[in-house]
Amino acid sequence: MDTKGRLVAGSHNRNEFVLINADEVGRVTSVKELSGQICQICGDEIEITVDGEPFVACNECAFPICRPCYEYERREGNQACPQCKTRFKRIKGSPRVDGDEDEEGFDDLDHEFDLANGHGGSEVGLSSRHNIGRGAYNGSGFATPSEVDAAALNPEIPLLTYGQEDDGISADKHALIIPPFMNRAKRVHPMPFSDTASSVSLPPRPMDPKKDLAVYGYGTVAWKDRMEEWRRRQNDKLQMVKHQGDGGGGQNDGDVDDPDMPKMDEGRQPLSRKLPISSSKINPYRMVILIRMAILGLFFHYRILHPVNDAYALWLISVICEIWFAVSWIFDQFPKWFPIERETYLDRLSLRYEKEGKPSELAPVDVFVSTVDPMKEPPLITANTVLSILAVDYPVDKVACYVSDDGAAMLTFEALSETSEFARKWVPFCKKFNIEPRAPEWYFAEKVDYLKDKVHPSFVRERRAMKREYEEFKIRINGLVTMAQKVPEEGWTMQDGTPWPGNDVRDHPGMIQVFLGNNGVHDIEGNELPRLVYVSREKRPGFDHHKKAGAMNALIRVSAVISNAPYMLNVDCDHYINNSKALREAMCFMMDPTSGKKICYVQFPQRFDGIDRHDRYSNRNVVFFDINMKGLDGIQGPIYVGTGCVFRRQALYGYDAPTKKKPPGKTCNCLPKWLLCCCSSKKKKAKGKSKEKLTKSKKSKDTSIQIHALENIEEGIEGIDSEKSSLMPQIKFEKKFGQSPVFIAATLLEDGGVPPGATSASLLKEAIHVISCGYEDKTEWGKEVGWIYGSVTEDILTGFKMHCHGWRSVYCIPKRAAFKGSAPINLSDRLHQVLRWALGSVEILLSRHCPIWYGYGCGLKPLERFSYINSVVYPLTSVPLLAYCTLPAVCLLTGKFIVPEISNYASILFMLMFLSIAVTSILEIQWGGVGIDDLWRNEQFWVIGGVSAHLFALVQGLLKVLAGVNTNFTVTSKGGDDGEFSELYLFKWTTLLIPPLTLLIINIIGVIVGISDAISNGYESWGPLFGRLFFAIWVILHLYPFLKGMMGKQNNVPTILIVWSILLASIFSLLWVRINPFLDHGGIVLEVCGLDCD
């Protein structure tokens, strides 16, 4: 697809297609066609079976081995796959060897090689592969006797081995046997001949009586000598590779690039491994959890059987809250039962998929960057993210970056144009000196010794020049931002005078601009650059565009048309690649032949820049990313958190995960014969039904593949219009994916790549078509395909659906953080971010996709379901948490308490309860690698967010679902330039700040009143006061970051916030005075003083 450097805009529904001139050159080309597989042992091409599929010897890793080598390894070798070391299973048509399992319904030893009865189909296909080519070959694979006579053997011509003449092998050592009624092809197995074979004369073959007769079958001396010679040569090469650093050299130095050389033993090893938590850490942790559950049972037994009669309402509220806290703790705790860590081997990845002198075999990756409002998401931040992607340590022809501008902003487009120009200088500088990170803003801001490990003499000079170039680039971007703040009345116009198509944000056509790409603009050193594509989907009034989830689905479709990489990475515009090898880290899991096929995505933890050292508002969220996610990784994988995630494209298309075939059941011979007969008859019926279903599914799959063959993507499907039954699969595909034949064809390419036969015109047309606003109507987009709609937190819902399809995910924590982003630094923005997350959870809780009742009987594991339930019900905790944080003030003001007079048993129980909580936290810190300050900050913000953002989210979610009142999505600001931590204590007006401040004031008032009451009543009142004070101080300590922020910047606190908080606290205090003042309601008690007044 060649855009000639022009912006492509258009609308499929309005039949508009416009090319707008620009000053950049961009081009997208098709991916090369995949070549056939080559046997890694003998170098021959792997044959195609009669089903049209390549021969697969190992069902575990699909290591490419041809049929003859597979037979030889089973008969003469170690009977195991050279790559994954898994024992070969017997394939139908292969002779048995020692150790094969008995499989019911699979073997037919009496007629397996009886070609007359049609049981030799696989061998016929195999023999056709080795056909020498003399004589006619009819459709059934048999040759008539006349054909055999016509192609009679000439003893003067040496026979062929592997279809080629080998002068080094004498004629008497060849193993070519041509049975009657067969073409001249090499047989894999000895054939039982019929009696009619005697009428066909075959030339005699010289036989040496000293040799074994098996020599003259398949597997002769020549074959064995050849295999042994090959093994010896490979061992020599392996030893040479292992000792190539010894400086010995030798004559074999030039053989390293031998095309016949297979993957070395190191390259056959797994690309990653699990690192279970040490048993000395995890076993005590599990024991403490079980002990804590037992203590919880005893605690609730005591609490329920010992009510407080004079404060029954307070006691009942407290017990209900505590039960809810215990249930939520169980949902949060048990998914941490099997925590694991993982380790990747990047050297093995390179050894396996990147060979010297050959093109890289690493899988292509499409990277998605989403942005909406350039005023809240500064273009300079987005530009740094794009630059870090373009400079990633990955083959340039395997990377494509797609930037989604959902605000259709001219500022974003112009900033991206400037970024593509600066990338021509930045990318070669990064790769030449191997710098980290590759986002220039953070690279030049690092306060480290940038000369460390740098030995290139020109590094200092070029670094200074590059820093100057970047500063000029920043000036140009800042100039664009300043200019964009004054919008002309007639709207923006482009350089050639054409009006900007996105002047109306809510009504504009779809736009695509390819800035960089294959065979397009090169860097200053003449090297290719990764693709950079600007995408703004069409928007029209009256359509639901589904916010970020809709934008991501548009990127899925347009990337499938242009590049169609099998894997996709999505990042927010403020999350740059901090580790240039992040994509390789993900490929260690995705491309692992043993376990990669079932992985739907690889999630990386979120790390942040620009946060104060104390992380007052728990922006880093370390407890979740370093404890909870490690626990989920040991079950079915972490949940998707919205950014820093590498997806398998097929998983996002709504397909089920591949399943392993279960081994056939075995029947015990000791059972009665009549029972065996009943069981066998039932099994046969069940197998018959399953076979029928399997054949039907295969037929439908084959027809769908034939229907969507890509010779005819221009105007639809050819050659099948006359058959309505053949059109049914196409209609199903259109209902699922939409009416784009190019996109539907791309979905069938599991390994990615642009469909063959596609032209630039058709790709341009389809790219605009798939981002049109009405494309998703009456399809499964947002329901079963792509990012799922129905919640502002589309990430949780999307990951949940994939796990329900049987996929598993992986959590990858590299030593150097893979991605870093910007976090909202002030409390108001932080609370709005938490509000959005909690609102999304409430929407999922009240939808049909709620994990409490959705997805049973599928691939979701029970503990994984526990985690998803916890992720959607946690906003409900805001109600009991708000009530529980109010109870201390009520107890201090009323003189009541939620616990009766404590006995020795009760005091021991309470001490054990607090001790178990402390020990659990300490052990979590130990195996999770989290600091105690991070744990405490997380606990504090759980209370602050719970009584404010979670509560508002619960109310808004109920209004949205029950009353249809919609809430707007608020984009959190992405960084600022006001100085380091300048906004840390800034309080912006928001109603979210009222509940925590009110709780803080009433608890402080309660403490003052309680202490004053104890002072006035004497020493005996201090004992009962201790429990109430402890309760209230617990709440105040959790709200301490909120209080410190207020006290640190009093001049920045809005007056209305202080007025509202004092007003609510005063009302609550007056109610207490009215209900239960210090004085008794019975009036003043008069007593006789004992003095005689007379």
Tab-separated table of N, CA and C in Angstrom, residues 779-892:
chain	number	residue	atom	x	y	z
A	779	THR	N	-22.508	-6.758	14.453
A	779	THR	CA	-21.375	-7.690	14.514
A	779	THR	C	-21.107	-8.023	15.982
A	780	GLU	N	-20.098	-8.830	16.222
A	780	GLU	CA	-19.746	-9.225	17.586
A	780	GLU	C	-18.600	-8.395	18.155
A	781	TRP	N	-18.255	-7.298	17.488
A	781	TRP	CA	-17.230	-6.422	18.037
A	781	TRP	C	-17.716	-5.816	19.358
A	782	GLY	N	-16.878	-5.914	20.372
A	782	GLY	CA	-17.240	-5.393	21.682
A	782	GLY	C	-18.070	-6.342	22.510
A	783	LYS	N	-18.536	-7.438	21.898
A	783	LYS	CA	-19.292	-8.451	22.639
A	783	LYS	C	-18.459	-9.711	22.837
A	784	GLU	N	-17.919	-10.231	21.735
A	784	GLU	CA	-17.066	-11.414	21.797
A	784	GLU	C	-15.710	-11.189	21.144
A	785	VAL	N	-15.585	-10.139	20.367
A	785	VAL	CA	-14.378	-9.871	19.590
A	785	VAL	C	-13.758	-8.551	20.038
A	786	GLY	N	-12.431	-8.533	20.184
A	786	GLY	CA	-11.721	-7.301	20.500
A	786	GLY	C	-11.888	-6.878	21.946
A	787	TRP	N	-11.667	-5.581	22.185
A	787	TRP	CA	-11.910	-5.032	23.523
A	787	TRP	C	-13.410	-5.032	23.781
A	788	ILE	N	-13.809	-5.490	24.944
A	788	ILE	CA	-15.231	-5.691	25.256
A	788	ILE	C	-15.838	-4.387	25.762
A	789	TYR	N	-17.051	-4.082	25.264
A	789	TYR	CA	-17.756	-2.865	25.670
A	789	TYR	C	-18.611	-3.137	26.905
A	790	GLY	N	-19.107	-2.069	27.486
A	790	GLY	CA	-20.012	-2.196	28.620
A	790	GLY	C	-19.429	-1.699	29.919
A	791	SER	N	-18.188	-1.213	29.903
A	791	SER	CA	-17.567	-0.719	31.126
A	791	SER	C	-16.470	0.262	30.742
A	792	VAL	N	-16.284	1.289	31.596
A	792	VAL	CA	-15.189	2.231	31.333
A	792	VAL	C	-13.838	1.586	31.615
A	793	THR	N	-13.832	0.512	32.384
A	793	THR	CA	-12.608	-0.279	32.579
A	793	THR	C	-12.686	-1.501	31.671
A	794	GLU	N	-12.491	-1.231	30.373
A	794	GLU	CA	-12.593	-2.302	29.390
A	794	GLU	C	-11.487	-3.330	29.552
A	795	ASP	N	-10.427	-2.964	30.268
A	795	ASP	CA	-9.292	-3.879	30.394
A	795	ASP	C	-9.653	-5.122	31.198
A	796	ILE	N	-10.313	-4.939	32.357
A	796	ILE	CA	-10.681	-6.095	33.183
A	796	ILE	C	-11.627	-7.018	32.418
A	797	LEU	N	-12.595	-6.424	31.740
A	797	LEU	CA	-13.599	-7.217	31.025
A	797	LEU	C	-12.976	-7.977	29.861
A	798	THR	N	-12.050	-7.348	29.165
A	798	THR	CA	-11.411	-7.998	28.026
A	798	THR	C	-10.557	-9.185	28.476
A	799	GLY	N	-9.759	-8.992	29.527
A	799	GLY	CA	-8.957	-10.098	30.045
A	799	GLY	C	-9.810	-11.222	30.596
A	800	PHE	N	-10.927	-10.873	31.239
A	800	PHE	CA	-11.824	-11.879	31.794
A	800	PHE	C	-12.423	-12.758	30.696
A	801	LYS	N	-12.827	-12.144	29.577
A	801	LYS	CA	-13.405	-12.920	28.480
A	801	LYS	C	-12.377	-13.881	27.896
A	802	MET	N	-11.126	-13.447	27.778
A	802	MET	CA	-10.105	-14.334	27.219
A	802	MET	C	-9.818	-15.502	28.149
A	803	HIS	N	-9.792	-15.239	29.446
A	803	HIS	CA	-9.592	-16.331	30.394
A	803	HIS	C	-10.778	-17.299	30.360
A	804	CYS	N	-11.973	-16.786	30.110
A	804	CYS	CA	-13.136	-17.671	30.003
A	804	CYS	C	-13.051	-18.565	28.763
A	805	HIS	N	-12.318	-18.142	27.758
A	805	HIS	CA	-12.126	-18.962	26.556
A	805	HIS	C	-11.028	-19.997	26.742
A	806	GLY	N	-10.490	-20.115	27.930
A	806	GLY	CA	-9.490	-21.141	28.198
A	806	GLY	C	-8.051	-20.684	28.053
A	807	TRP	N	-7.823	-19.418	27.686
A	807	TRP	CA	-6.458	-18.929	27.546
A	807	TRP	C	-5.844	-18.697	28.920
A	808	ARG	N	-4.531	-18.643	28.976
A	808	ARG	CA	-3.838	-18.234	30.184
A	808	ARG	C	-2.934	-17.057	29.845
A	809	SER	N	-2.654	-16.248	30.832
A	809	SER	CA	-1.784	-15.090	30.658
A	809	SER	C	-0.519	-15.271	31.486
A	810	VAL	N	0.444	-14.415	31.250
A	810	VAL	CA	1.753	-14.519	31.889
A	810	VAL	C	2.145	-13.146	32.430
A	811	TYR	N	2.778	-13.154	33.581
A	811	TYR	CA	3.250	-11.917	34.207
A	811	TYR	C	4.765	-11.878	34.108
A	812	CYS	N	5.283	-10.863	33.454
A	812	CYS	CA	6.720	-10.745	33.202
A	812	CYS	C	7.274	-9.524	33.921
A	813	ILE	N	8.247	-9.736	34.803
A	813	ILE	CA	8.894	-8.646	35.527
A	813	ILE	C	10.381	-8.671	35.185
A	814	PRO	N	10.800	-7.934	34.153
A	814	PRO	CA	12.239	-7.905	33.827
A	814	PRO	C	13.024	-7.170	34.921
A	815	LYS	N	14.329	-7.406	34.920
A	815	LYS	CA	15.171	-6.720	35.904
A	815	LYS	C	15.127	-5.216	35.704
A	816	ARG	N	15.141	-4.783	34.468
A	816	ARG	CA	14.934	-3.374	34.166
A	816	ARG	C	13.472	-3.207	33.765
A	817	ALA	N	12.788	-2.268	34.382
A	817	ALA	CA	11.359	-2.079	34.133
A	817	ALA	C	11.096	-1.925	32.643
A	818	ALA	N	10.117	-2.669	32.139
A	818	ALA	CA	9.831	-2.654	30.704
A	818	ALA	C	9.207	-1.338	30.270
A	819	PHE	N	8.269	-0.818	31.052
A	819	PHE	CA	7.562	0.415	30.700
A	819	PHE	C	7.515	1.325	31.919
A	820	LYS	N	7.512	2.613	31.667
A	820	LYS	CA	7.318	3.598	32.727
A	820	LYS	C	6.345	4.651	32.235
A	821	GLY	N	5.569	5.176	33.170
A	821	GLY	CA	4.563	6.160	32.794
A	821	GLY	C	4.471	7.276	33.794
A	822	SER	N	3.490	8.142	33.551
A	822	SER	CA	3.221	9.270	34.434
A	822	SER	C	1.985	8.965	35.254
A	823	ALA	N	2.046	9.301	36.529
A	823	ALA	CA	0.910	9.071	37.422
A	823	ALA	C	0.360	10.424	37.888
A	824	PRO	N	-0.948	10.509	38.144
A	824	PRO	CA	-1.506	11.759	38.696
A	824	PRO	C	-0.924	12.032	40.072
A	825	ILE	N	-0.276	13.182	40.238
A	825	ILE	CA	0.515	13.405	41.448
A	825	ILE	C	-0.309	14.032	42.558
A	826	ASN	N	-1.353	14.796	42.244
A	826	ASN	CA	-2.137	15.402	43.326
A	826	ASN	C	-3.332	14.535	43.670
A	827	LEU	N	-3.853	14.748	44.853
A	827	LEU	CA	-4.886	13.862	45.399
A	827	LEU	C	-6.169	13.909	44.581
A	828	SER	N	-6.532	15.087	44.077
A	828	SER	CA	-7.791	15.197	43.333
A	828	SER	C	-7.758	14.349	42.068
A	829	ASP	N	-6.670	14.463	41.291
A	829	ASP	CA	-6.566	13.647	40.078
A	829	ASP	C	-6.469	12.166	40.416
A	830	ARG	N	-5.788	11.863	41.488
A	830	ARG	CA	-5.652	10.455	41.899
A	830	ARG	C	-7.010	9.868	42.266
A	831	LEU	N	-7.808	10.628	42.991
A	831	LEU	CA	-9.142	10.137	43.376
A	831	LEU	C	-10.043	9.994	42.153
A	832	HIS	N	-9.915	10.898	41.176
A	832	HIS	CA	-10.720	10.760	39.957
A	832	HIS	C	-10.314	9.519	39.172
A	833	GLN	N	-9.022	9.197	39.171
A	833	GLN	CA	-8.578	7.977	38.503
A	833	GLN	C	-9.152	6.745	39.190
A	834	VAL	N	-9.100	6.719	40.519
A	834	VAL	CA	-9.654	5.584	41.266
A	834	VAL	C	-11.166	5.514	41.090
A	835	LEU	N	-11.809	6.682	40.979
A	835	LEU	CA	-13.257	6.716	40.738
A	835	LEU	C	-13.604	6.039	39.420
A	836	ARG	N	-12.830	6.295	38.383
A	836	ARG	CA	-13.112	5.677	37.085
A	836	ARG	C	-12.944	4.165	37.156
A	837	TRP	N	-11.876	3.706	37.819
A	837	TRP	CA	-11.667	2.255	37.955
A	837	TRP	C	-12.825	1.597	38.710
A	838	ALA	N	-13.217	2.228	39.815
A	838	ALA	CA	-14.287	1.648	40.628
A	838	ALA	C	-15.625	1.677	39.883
A	839	LEU	N	-15.862	2.742	39.106
A	839	LEU	CA	-17.108	2.817	38.337
A	839	LEU	C	-17.170	1.689	37.311
A	840	GLY	N	-16.041	1.412	36.670
A	840	GLY	CA	-16.010	0.296	35.733
A	840	GLY	C	-16.294	-1.028	36.405
A	841	SER	N	-15.779	-1.218	37.610
A	841	SER	CA	-16.046	-2.462	38.334
A	841	SER	C	-17.525	-2.597	38.676
A	842	VAL	N	-18.165	-1.480	39.058
A	842	VAL	CA	-19.599	-1.523	39.362
A	842	VAL	C	-20.402	-1.865	38.112
A	843	GLU	N	-20.002	-1.310	36.967
A	843	GLU	CA	-20.705	-1.615	35.715
A	843	GLU	C	-20.593	-3.099	35.375
A	844	ILE	N	-19.424	-3.675	35.589
A	844	ILE	CA	-19.263	-5.111	35.327
A	844	ILE	C	-20.085	-5.922	36.319
A	845	LEU	N	-20.098	-5.477	37.582
A	845	LEU	CA	-20.857	-6.198	38.612
A	845	LEU	C	-22.339	-6.273	38.276
A	846	LEU	N	-22.862	-5.225	37.649
A	846	LEU	CA	-24.294	-5.174	37.345
A	846	LEU	C	-24.596	-5.588	35.908
A	847	SER	N	-23.627	-6.201	35.227
A	847	SER	CA	-23.839	-6.615	33.840
A	847	SER	C	-23.930	-8.133	33.753
A	848	ARG	N	-24.166	-8.624	32.544
A	848	ARG	CA	-24.252	-10.074	32.348
A	848	ARG	C	-22.886	-10.731	32.401
A	849	HIS	N	-21.809	-9.931	32.296
A	849	HIS	CA	-20.461	-10.476	32.327
A	849	HIS	C	-19.887	-10.532	33.739
A	850	CYS	N	-20.726	-10.385	34.731
A	850	CYS	CA	-20.241	-10.425	36.111
A	850	CYS	C	-19.647	-11.809	36.397
A	851	PRO	N	-18.421	-11.863	36.925
A	851	PRO	CA	-17.786	-13.176	37.172
A	851	PRO	C	-18.483	-14.002	38.238
A	852	ILE	N	-19.432	-13.427	38.962
A	852	ILE	CA	-20.163	-14.216	39.965
A	852	ILE	C	-21.037	-15.262	39.280
A	853	TRP	N	-21.604	-14.899	38.122
A	853	TRP	CA	-22.508	-15.845	37.453
A	853	TRP	C	-22.156	-16.095	35.983
A	854	TYR	N	-21.126	-15.482	35.462
A	854	TYR	CA	-20.802	-15.671	34.041
A	854	TYR	C	-19.591	-16.596	33.893
A	855	GLY	N	-19.612	-17.402	32.852
A	855	GLY	CA	-18.433	-18.157	32.461
A	855	GLY	C	-18.240	-19.484	33.148
A	856	TYR	N	-19.274	-20.058	33.721
A	856	TYR	CA	-19.118	-21.385	34.322
A	856	TYR	C	-19.119	-22.450	33.220
A	857	GLY	N	-18.354	-23.531	33.471
A	857	GLY	CA	-18.249	-24.593	32.492
A	857	GLY	C	-17.279	-24.300	31.367
A	858	CYS	N	-16.483	-23.229	31.520
A	858	CYS	CA	-15.494	-22.913	30.484
A	858	CYS	C	-14.099	-23.086	31.081
A	859	GLY	N	-13.137	-22.366	30.575
A	859	GLY	CA	-11.763	-22.586	30.994
A	859	GLY	C	-11.305	-21.750	32.171
A	860	LEU	N	-12.203	-21.067	32.868
A	860	LEU	CA	-11.808	-20.206	33.987
A	860	LEU	C	-11.639	-21.038	35.252
A	861	LYS	N	-10.479	-20.907	35.894
A	861	LYS	CA	-10.198	-21.667	37.105
A	861	LYS	C	-10.840	-21.005	38.320
A	862	PRO	N	-11.173	-21.798	39.358
A	862	PRO	CA	-11.912	-21.242	40.517
A	862	PRO	C	-11.176	-20.100	41.214
A	863	LEU	N	-9.881	-20.263	41.478
A	863	LEU	CA	-9.163	-19.189	42.169
A	863	LEU	C	-9.028	-17.953	41.284
A	864	GLU	N	-8.947	-18.153	39.976
A	864	GLU	CA	-8.935	-16.998	39.063
A	864	GLU	C	-10.278	-16.279	39.116
A	865	ARG	N	-11.355	-17.047	39.235
A	865	ARG	CA	-12.680	-16.434	39.385
A	865	ARG	C	-12.759	-15.649	40.687
A	866	PHE	N	-12.172	-16.168	41.753
A	866	PHE	CA	-12.131	-15.442	43.022
A	866	PHE	C	-11.508	-14.064	42.819
A	867	SER	N	-10.431	-14.033	42.066
A	867	SER	CA	-9.743	-12.761	41.841
A	867	SER	C	-10.624	-11.794	41.061
A	868	TYR	N	-11.289	-12.291	40.022
A	868	TYR	CA	-12.163	-11.410	39.240
A	868	TYR	C	-13.365	-10.947	40.062
A	869	ILE	N	-13.897	-11.808	40.901
A	869	ILE	CA	-14.998	-11.383	41.771
A	869	ILE	C	-14.532	-10.277	42.706
A	870	ASN	N	-13.341	-10.441	43.252
A	870	ASN	CA	-12.806	-9.417	44.141
A	870	ASN	C	-12.586	-8.095	43.407
A	871	SER	N	-12.225	-8.169	42.118
A	871	SER	CA	-11.956	-6.949	41.356
A	871	SER	C	-13.221	-6.190	40.980
A	872	VAL	N	-14.399	-6.817	41.099
A	872	VAL	CA	-15.640	-6.113	40.759
A	872	VAL	C	-16.508	-5.806	41.978
A	873	VAL	N	-16.288	-6.481	43.101
A	873	VAL	CA	-17.124	-6.217	44.278
A	873	VAL	C	-16.456	-5.269	45.265
A	874	TYR	N	-15.180	-4.907	45.039
A	874	TYR	CA	-14.500	-4.091	46.048
A	874	TYR	C	-15.140	-2.717	46.246
A	875	PRO	N	-15.817	-2.084	45.231
A	875	PRO	CA	-16.489	-0.808	45.541
A	875	PRO	C	-17.599	-0.943	46.578
A	876	LEU	N	-18.189	-2.138	46.707
A	876	LEU	CA	-19.226	-2.329	47.723
A	876	LEU	C	-18.667	-2.185	49.133
A	877	THR	N	-17.374	-2.371	49.292
A	877	THR	CA	-16.751	-2.253	50.606
A	877	THR	C	-16.815	-0.821	51.129
A	878	SER	N	-17.076	0.150	50.248
A	878	SER	CA	-17.097	1.550	50.684
A	878	SER	C	-18.184	1.813	51.714
A	879	VAL	N	-19.325	1.135	51.600
A	879	VAL	CA	-20.422	1.374	52.551
A	879	VAL	C	-20.057	0.876	53.945
A	880	PRO	N	-19.671	-0.393	54.134
A	880	PRO	CA	-19.265	-0.808	55.484
A	880	PRO	C	-18.012	-0.074	55.974
A	881	LEU	N	-17.099	0.298	55.065
A	881	LEU	CA	-15.904	1.020	55.499
A	881	LEU	C	-16.263	2.402	56.019
A	882	LEU	N	-17.165	3.105	55.346
A	882	LEU	CA	-17.597	4.428	55.818
A	882	LEU	C	-18.295	4.319	57.175
A	883	ALA	N	-19.142	3.300	57.322
A	883	ALA	CA	-19.824	3.111	58.617
A	883	ALA	C	-18.832	2.759	59.715
A	884	TYR	N	-17.846	1.916	59.396
A	884	TYR	CA	-16.884	1.475	60.402
A	884	TYR	C	-15.966	2.613	60.840
A	885	CYS	N	-15.640	3.519	59.897
A	885	CYS	CA	-14.792	4.660	60.246
A	885	CYS	C	-15.561	5.732	61.007
A	886	THR	N	-16.880	5.680	60.945
A	886	THR	CA	-17.697	6.629	61.714
A	886	THR	C	-17.931	6.128	63.129
A	887	LEU	N	-17.899	4.827	63.342
A	887	LEU	CA	-18.191	4.252	64.658
A	887	LEU	C	-17.286	4.774	65.769
A	888	PRO	N	-15.973	4.976	65.589
A	888	PRO	CA	-15.147	5.468	66.699
A	888	PRO	C	-15.605	6.809	67.240
A	889	ALA	N	-15.973	7.722	66.329
A	889	ALA	CA	-16.448	9.030	66.785
A	889	ALA	C	-17.768	8.900	67.533
A	890	VAL	N	-18.657	8.034	67.036
A	890	VAL	CA	-19.941	7.822	67.724
A	890	VAL	C	-19.710	7.232	69.115
A	891	CYS	N	-18.791	6.280	69.214
A	891	CYS	CA	-18.508	5.665	70.513
A	891	CYS	C	-17.922	6.678	71.492
A	892	LEU	N	-17.048	7.532	71.031
A	892	LEU	CA	-16.438	8.528	71.921
A	892	LEU	C	-17.442	9.586	72.343
